[in-house]
Amino acid sequence: MRALTGPLYRILLQRRTSLCTDNSDGFQSSKVKIFDRHLKRKQRDRAAWLMRRKDSFVDSVAENLLDRLEDCKKTFPTALCLGGSLEAIRRLLRGRGGIQKLIMMDTSYDMIKLCKDAEKDVSNENIETSFVVGDEEFLPVKESSLDLVISCLGLHWTNDLPGAMIQCKLALKPDGLFLAAILGGESLKELRIACTVAQMEREGGISPRLSPLAQVRDAGNLLTRAGFTLPGVDVDEYTVRYGSALELIEHLRAMAETNALLQRNNILKRETALATAAVYESMFAAEDGTIPATFQVIYMTGWKEHPSQQKAMRRGSATISFNDIQKQFTGGCSSS
Amino acid sequence: MVRVNRMLLRDGGVGICKTLSEILVCPLSKQPLRVCEKSNSLISDAISVSYSIVDGIPCLVPNDGKIIEADDTLKPDGAIDSLDRKREGQGDSP
């Protein structure tokens, strides 16, 4: 193995990579690269510094996600928190779900360092936290070792979302829970419209400024494709008001949600930027001058299969026939 | 009190805490890792890649891994490449 030189080695590594995701296409998995992961790491490093504590939008999403832990009687001793708004999850956890060991994982080292430093400010609740720098698409976790995987607003930046979810499922113990919140297709539709209009006016063409986001109907498919049982999807729309379009951009920077598409145009002309802000304000401003931005959050829930979960019964195993039910309701007269 | 002790134990020595050592595997090959005290890193023997540990936090991003050469010295070389990125020598920041 060690005697292999560069290019051969890389092919081998690529093959090994494709073994990580459950793919029936053979060796080469569908490596559609939409997002620039390297840039996303850098943006997250920056966001670690720009991040606002107690951001109301991020906090409400995290709160909503963590609330779901109280809906089940099960406790989750070992949990993994994947990217996105790690710090909010940790701060708002408040002992829910009976978590004893929490592993925080993110692609950005600075973000992890921030969480580690913030650890002292959070009440301990007897939770042992560990920190790892890792990629969601290449999960460095042993099979069947976690009870819970949480990801709050992190997975919509993965290139291979089904693959990432499959790896999460493999990492879960039987009857383990997968909870994720991702941004949906309706998010920032006002910004999308304003960007398109301004770019058409100023530059005569459009380059992608907003990432493709999952639709609600796809979320269910994603869960079943990854092999989760009892899938649950629900949607929430948050409208956040800003004083100006530039404040919206500042907020997106602080959340590390800025453009990281591979096909992005690296140049943004000042006129186009100002035109976008102007279009946004003229099209969408409210009477008091504030502008709204829609964030559509899709919450996904999935469980890893376990014999104790309810399932549809085997065909032919029915014990009551429709005739009997009919007799019950029509009071003894069976027809045809 | 207990909180302080836990943090000290984690950062005091070389390597990673017990919980992580039980759960972590190589992100590429999914094989177990071993701690190398000398270079303060996690080595995946299956594919001869080493991942550094900075300040008690293991860095298991495939791009940051270093391929170990046959003579056992660490050469700064990206472990996973993507054709549109040139990564030359990811040094650990102490």
XYZ file of C-alpha atoms in Angstrom:
430
model
C 0.000 0.000 0.000
C 2.736 2.438 0.911
C 4.691 1.809 -2.249
C 1.976 3.304 -4.449
C 2.814 6.656 -5.934
C 0.697 9.766 -6.261
C -1.897 9.297 -8.990
C -2.530 5.601 -8.316
C -2.910 6.381 -4.674
C -5.465 9.029 -5.361
C -7.571 6.719 -7.494
C -7.502 4.231 -4.682
C -8.532 6.879 -2.206
C -11.358 7.976 -4.448
C -12.586 4.418 -4.670
C -12.425 4.112 -0.943
C -14.386 7.298 -0.653
C -17.182 5.882 -2.725
C -17.297 2.832 -0.448
C -18.268 5.150 2.345
C -21.649 5.899 0.859
C -24.113 3.168 0.099
C -24.213 3.434 -3.668
C -25.380 0.819 -6.096
C -23.783 2.576 -9.083
C -20.518 0.788 -8.501
C -17.284 2.580 -7.803
C -17.896 6.152 -8.820
C -20.573 7.792 -6.710
C -22.416 10.726 -8.211
C -19.904 13.376 -7.306
C -21.873 16.379 -8.363
C -20.002 19.292 -6.893
C -22.308 22.198 -6.332
C -20.718 23.787 -3.333
C -17.156 24.772 -2.717
C -16.502 23.084 0.616
C -13.153 24.691 1.070
C -14.684 28.154 0.766
C -17.456 27.144 3.114
C -14.845 26.254 5.744
C -13.279 29.669 5.383
C -16.672 31.333 5.653
C -17.405 29.379 8.790
C -14.047 30.440 10.227
C -15.047 34.036 9.616
C -18.516 33.477 11.011
C -16.964 32.160 14.216
C -15.696 35.669 14.746
C -18.737 37.513 13.417
C -21.296 35.346 15.091
C -23.883 37.012 17.240
C -24.820 35.392 20.491
C -28.554 35.080 20.913
C -29.485 35.457 17.293
C -33.267 35.209 17.434
C -33.727 33.294 14.171
C -31.046 30.688 14.839
C -32.164 30.341 18.437
C -35.781 29.701 17.499
C -34.785 27.036 14.973
C -32.525 25.351 17.526
C -35.229 25.545 20.172
C -37.787 23.996 17.837
C -35.387 21.191 16.965
C -34.478 20.438 20.560
C -38.130 20.454 21.565
C -38.587 17.327 19.503
C -36.362 15.482 21.931
C -39.042 15.883 24.546
C -41.633 14.279 22.300
C -40.195 10.821 22.846
C -39.702 8.949 26.079
C -36.382 7.582 24.923
C -33.136 9.024 26.235
C -30.077 9.513 24.080
C -26.873 9.035 26.069
C -24.470 9.566 23.147
C -25.183 12.374 20.719
C -23.418 13.983 17.771
C -24.006 17.574 16.767
C -23.132 18.206 13.113
C -22.182 21.653 11.859
C -24.572 24.536 11.363
C -25.420 26.410 14.504
C -23.530 24.254 16.996
C -23.182 26.896 19.605
C -26.922 27.589 19.747
C -27.713 23.889 20.158
C -25.273 23.531 23.005
C -26.468 26.644 24.782
C -30.170 25.783 24.455
C -29.905 22.084 25.207
C -30.813 22.441 28.911
C -30.606 18.774 29.677
C -33.218 17.648 27.188
C -33.048 14.178 25.752
C -30.974 12.806 28.606
C -27.728 13.362 26.735
C -24.607 12.363 28.631
C -21.907 12.486 25.975
C -22.089 15.158 23.325
C -19.703 15.266 20.385
C -19.550 18.529 18.486
C -18.332 18.326 14.930
C -17.745 21.024 12.335
C -15.530 21.538 9.298
C -14.153 24.768 10.660
C -11.522 24.694 13.384
C -12.295 28.229 14.577
C -15.947 27.392 15.087
C -15.046 24.377 17.201
C -12.608 26.451 19.207
C -15.376 28.972 19.817
C -17.712 26.251 21.061
C -14.982 24.852 23.258
C -14.366 28.245 24.816
C -18.078 28.840 25.238
C -18.317 25.551 27.104
C -17.384 27.222 30.356
C -20.276 29.674 30.085
C -22.852 26.969 29.662
C -24.232 25.212 32.700
C -22.641 21.813 32.849
C -25.676 19.541 33.339
C -23.186 16.686 33.641
C -22.674 16.487 29.916
C -19.271 15.454 28.704
C -18.547 17.382 25.514
C -15.873 16.415 23.006
C -14.816 18.351 19.949
C -13.821 17.069 16.531
C -13.089 18.828 13.283
C -14.640 16.762 10.532
C -16.609 16.858 7.310
C -20.309 15.929 7.205
C -19.771 14.118 3.942
C -17.024 11.947 5.399
C -18.263 11.130 8.857
C -15.424 9.820 11.037
C -17.726 7.887 13.328
C -17.798 4.147 13.919
C -20.910 2.231 12.935
C -23.687 1.857 15.491
C -22.106 4.085 18.065
C -24.506 7.015 18.449
C -27.993 7.356 19.842
C -28.723 10.726 18.318
C -27.508 12.867 15.444
C -28.582 16.513 15.366
C -27.858 18.957 12.615
C -29.265 22.468 12.805
C -28.987 24.388 9.519
C -25.823 22.638 8.415
C -26.711 19.971 5.879
C -27.918 22.260 3.106
C -24.274 22.978 2.257
C -23.316 19.364 1.556
C -22.718 18.272 -2.012
C -24.031 14.811 -1.412
C -26.906 15.114 1.023
C -28.216 11.547 0.590
C -24.682 10.256 1.177
C -24.273 12.332 4.312
C -27.601 11.084 5.637
C -26.693 7.492 4.857
C -23.470 7.884 6.812
C -25.439 9.337 9.708
C -27.748 6.356 9.593
C -24.825 3.947 9.662
C -23.353 5.751 12.633
C -26.582 5.411 14.601
C -27.397 2.499 16.870
C -30.641 0.628 16.140
C -33.536 2.805 17.326
C -31.338 5.866 17.070
C -32.754 9.236 16.054
C -31.709 11.580 13.276
C -32.902 15.176 13.597
C -32.052 17.794 11.036
C -33.149 21.281 10.114
C -32.267 22.567 6.669
C -33.247 25.625 4.709
C -35.975 25.006 2.177
C -36.608 26.224 -1.350
C -38.702 29.198 -0.366
C -35.941 30.752 1.689
C -34.768 34.189 0.710
C -37.039 34.273 -2.294
C -37.146 38.051 -2.087
C -33.377 38.212 -2.275
C -33.384 35.789 -5.196
C -35.834 37.982 -7.105
C -33.995 41.199 -6.299
C -30.640 39.737 -7.353
C -32.025 38.443 -10.626
C -33.750 41.699 -11.521
C -30.746 43.855 -10.645
C -28.305 41.631 -12.492
C -30.433 41.540 -15.620
C -30.612 45.319 -15.574
C -26.964 46.008 -14.850
C -25.100 43.101 -16.326
C -27.456 41.705 -18.901
C -27.208 38.186 -17.547
C -27.470 36.246 -14.335
C -25.020 34.207 -12.366
C -26.163 32.020 -9.499
C -26.211 33.982 -6.284
C -28.373 31.718 -4.177
C -27.788 28.031 -3.664
C -30.255 25.410 -4.781
C -32.280 24.409 -1.749
C -34.310 21.298 -1.052
C -38.044 21.270 -1.561
C -40.347 19.886 1.080
C -41.433 17.038 -1.157
C -37.813 15.963 -1.569
C -37.173 15.836 2.151
C -39.367 12.781 2.639
C -37.662 11.027 -0.252
C -34.275 11.825 1.208
C -35.185 10.221 4.491
C -36.546 7.037 2.955
C -33.659 6.815 0.523
C -31.215 6.994 3.380
C -33.060 4.111 4.979
C -34.645 5.818 7.950
C -37.896 4.413 9.302
C -40.830 6.426 10.634
C -39.791 9.528 8.684
C -41.330 12.851 9.611
C -41.025 16.146 7.798
C -42.451 19.503 8.693
C -41.931 23.015 7.553
C -41.823 26.349 9.277
C -41.545 29.766 7.749
C -39.806 32.553 9.570
C -39.956 36.125 8.397
C -37.135 38.233 9.697
C -37.260 42.006 9.349
C -34.204 44.096 8.627
C -33.601 47.809 8.429
C -31.978 47.496 5.022
C -30.832 44.890 2.520
C -27.257 45.326 3.663
C -28.202 44.286 7.168
C -29.607 41.085 5.714
C -26.262 40.398 4.063
C -24.452 41.090 7.326
C -26.688 38.617 9.079
C -26.069 35.982 6.418
C -22.328 36.481 6.823
C -22.602 36.074 10.558
C -24.439 32.773 10.072
C -21.952 31.563 7.414
C -24.783 31.347 4.884
C -23.109 33.382 2.148
C -22.571 32.156 -1.381
C -20.298 29.158 -1.760
C -21.429 27.822 -5.099
C -18.691 26.519 -7.360
C -20.270 28.363 -10.259
C -20.395 31.662 -8.480
C -19.207 34.846 -10.046
C -16.386 36.047 -7.844
C -16.956 39.629 -8.836
C -19.823 41.652 -7.496
C -19.843 45.143 -8.933
C -20.702 47.914 -6.576
C -23.470 49.173 -8.852
C -25.068 45.752 -9.000
C -24.955 45.434 -5.239
C -26.531 48.827 -4.728
C -29.082 48.104 -7.441
C -30.016 44.854 -5.681
C -30.523 46.668 -2.404
C -32.633 49.300 -4.146
C -34.779 46.740 -5.963
C -35.281 44.788 -2.761
C -36.370 47.847 -0.882
C -38.677 49.076 -3.599
C -40.338 45.713 -4.188
C -40.646 44.318 -0.706
C -40.376 47.084 1.854
C -43.103 47.396 4.449
C -44.729 50.693 5.394
C -42.273 51.324 8.177
C -39.324 50.929 5.855
C -38.141 47.550 7.099
C -37.661 44.753 4.653
C -38.699 41.162 5.255
C -36.712 38.059 4.442
C -38.338 34.640 4.416
C -36.525 31.647 5.794
C -38.236 28.363 5.184
C -36.874 25.689 7.509
C -37.556 22.012 6.869
C -37.314 19.783 9.920
C -36.570 16.141 9.211
C -36.879 13.289 11.673
C -35.866 9.705 11.035
C -35.190 6.617 13.124
C -32.865 3.739 12.487
C -34.754 0.479 12.204
C -35.272 -1.609 15.277
C -37.577 -4.561 15.886
C -39.607 -2.619 18.454
C -40.791 -0.027 15.932
C -44.255 -0.362 14.469
C -44.376 -1.737 10.949
C -47.036 -2.623 8.424
C -48.135 -6.232 8.927
C -47.299 -8.987 6.474
C -49.681 -9.461 3.579
C -52.206 -12.187 4.318
C -51.820 -11.991 8.063
C -55.114 -10.172 8.653
C -57.301 -11.522 11.411
C -60.405 -9.483 10.701
C -62.064 -9.277 7.313
C -63.943 -6.396 5.817
C -67.081 -8.493 5.877
C -66.968 -8.572 9.639
C -66.588 -4.826 9.802
C -69.472 -4.393 7.461
C -71.631 -6.637 9.615
C -70.679 -4.568 12.600
C -71.845 -1.353 11.040
C -74.881 -2.446 9.070
C -76.198 -4.595 11.891
C -76.112 -8.137 10.582
C -77.103 -7.992 6.935
C -74.280 -9.108 4.690
C -74.916 -8.425 1.031
C -73.574 -9.629 -2.337
C -15.177 21.390 40.215
C -15.726 18.296 38.146
C -15.972 20.427 35.013
C -12.503 21.886 35.509
C -11.012 18.455 36.039
C -12.535 17.128 32.859
C -11.132 19.941 30.743
C -7.679 19.579 32.261
C -7.586 15.874 31.602
C -8.448 16.403 27.992
C -5.898 19.050 27.183
C -3.147 17.987 29.506
C -1.676 15.116 27.588
C -1.078 14.165 24.033
C -3.924 12.505 22.194
C -7.649 12.623 22.593
C -10.147 11.885 25.290
C -11.515 8.408 25.878
C -14.990 8.999 24.429
C -13.541 10.133 21.142
C -11.010 7.342 20.931
C -13.853 4.828 21.159
C -16.021 6.455 18.551
C -13.735 7.967 15.935
C -12.610 6.126 12.835
C -10.873 7.230 9.669
C -13.304 9.320 7.580
C -12.164 7.713 4.347
C -11.686 4.057 5.089
C -13.848 3.796 8.231
C -11.083 1.742 9.840
C -9.905 2.322 13.422
C -7.305 4.946 14.126
C -4.301 4.761 16.397
C -2.781 7.600 18.353
C 0.818 8.436 17.509
C 2.365 10.191 20.474
C 5.461 11.330 18.646
C 3.710 13.445 16.060
C 0.542 14.035 18.126
C -1.701 12.706 15.430
C -4.140 9.943 14.605
C -2.873 7.439 12.077
C -5.066 5.385 9.801
C -2.970 2.362 8.957
C -5.366 1.063 6.338
C -4.592 3.904 3.948
C -1.457 5.359 5.567
C -2.826 8.767 6.330
C -2.251 10.805 9.434
C -4.621 13.382 10.867
C -3.265 15.992 13.220
C -4.543 16.793 16.674
C -4.486 20.475 17.536
C -5.016 21.418 21.159
C -6.810 18.177 21.926
C -9.138 18.547 18.942
C -8.561 15.945 16.212
C -8.837 17.294 12.706
C -10.461 14.562 10.635
C -11.243 16.427 7.442
C -9.956 14.285 4.540
C -8.270 17.234 2.881
C -6.153 17.889 5.933
C -4.795 14.388 6.172
C -1.178 13.755 5.322
C -0.050 10.724 3.402
C 2.667 8.851 5.232
C 5.549 7.911 2.978
C 7.072 4.458 2.970
C 9.973 5.518 5.171
C 7.572 6.569 7.909
C 8.296 10.297 7.799
C 5.381 12.634 7.354
C 5.439 14.457 4.054
C 3.146 17.451 3.628
C 0.818 16.251 0.902
C -2.920 16.471 0.553
C -4.514 13.101 1.117
C -7.642 13.618 -0.927
C -7.552 15.778 -3.970
C -10.211 17.415 -5.943
C -9.042 18.504 -9.317
C -10.003 22.100 -8.859
C -8.042 22.589 -5.682
C -4.345 22.700 -5.094
C -3.501 21.934 -1.526
C 0.157 21.927 -0.858
C 1.377 21.189 2.620
C -1.086 21.671 5.396
C 1.087 22.415 8.348
C -0.212 22.069 11.870
C -0.569 25.335 13.624
C 0.807 24.807 17.112
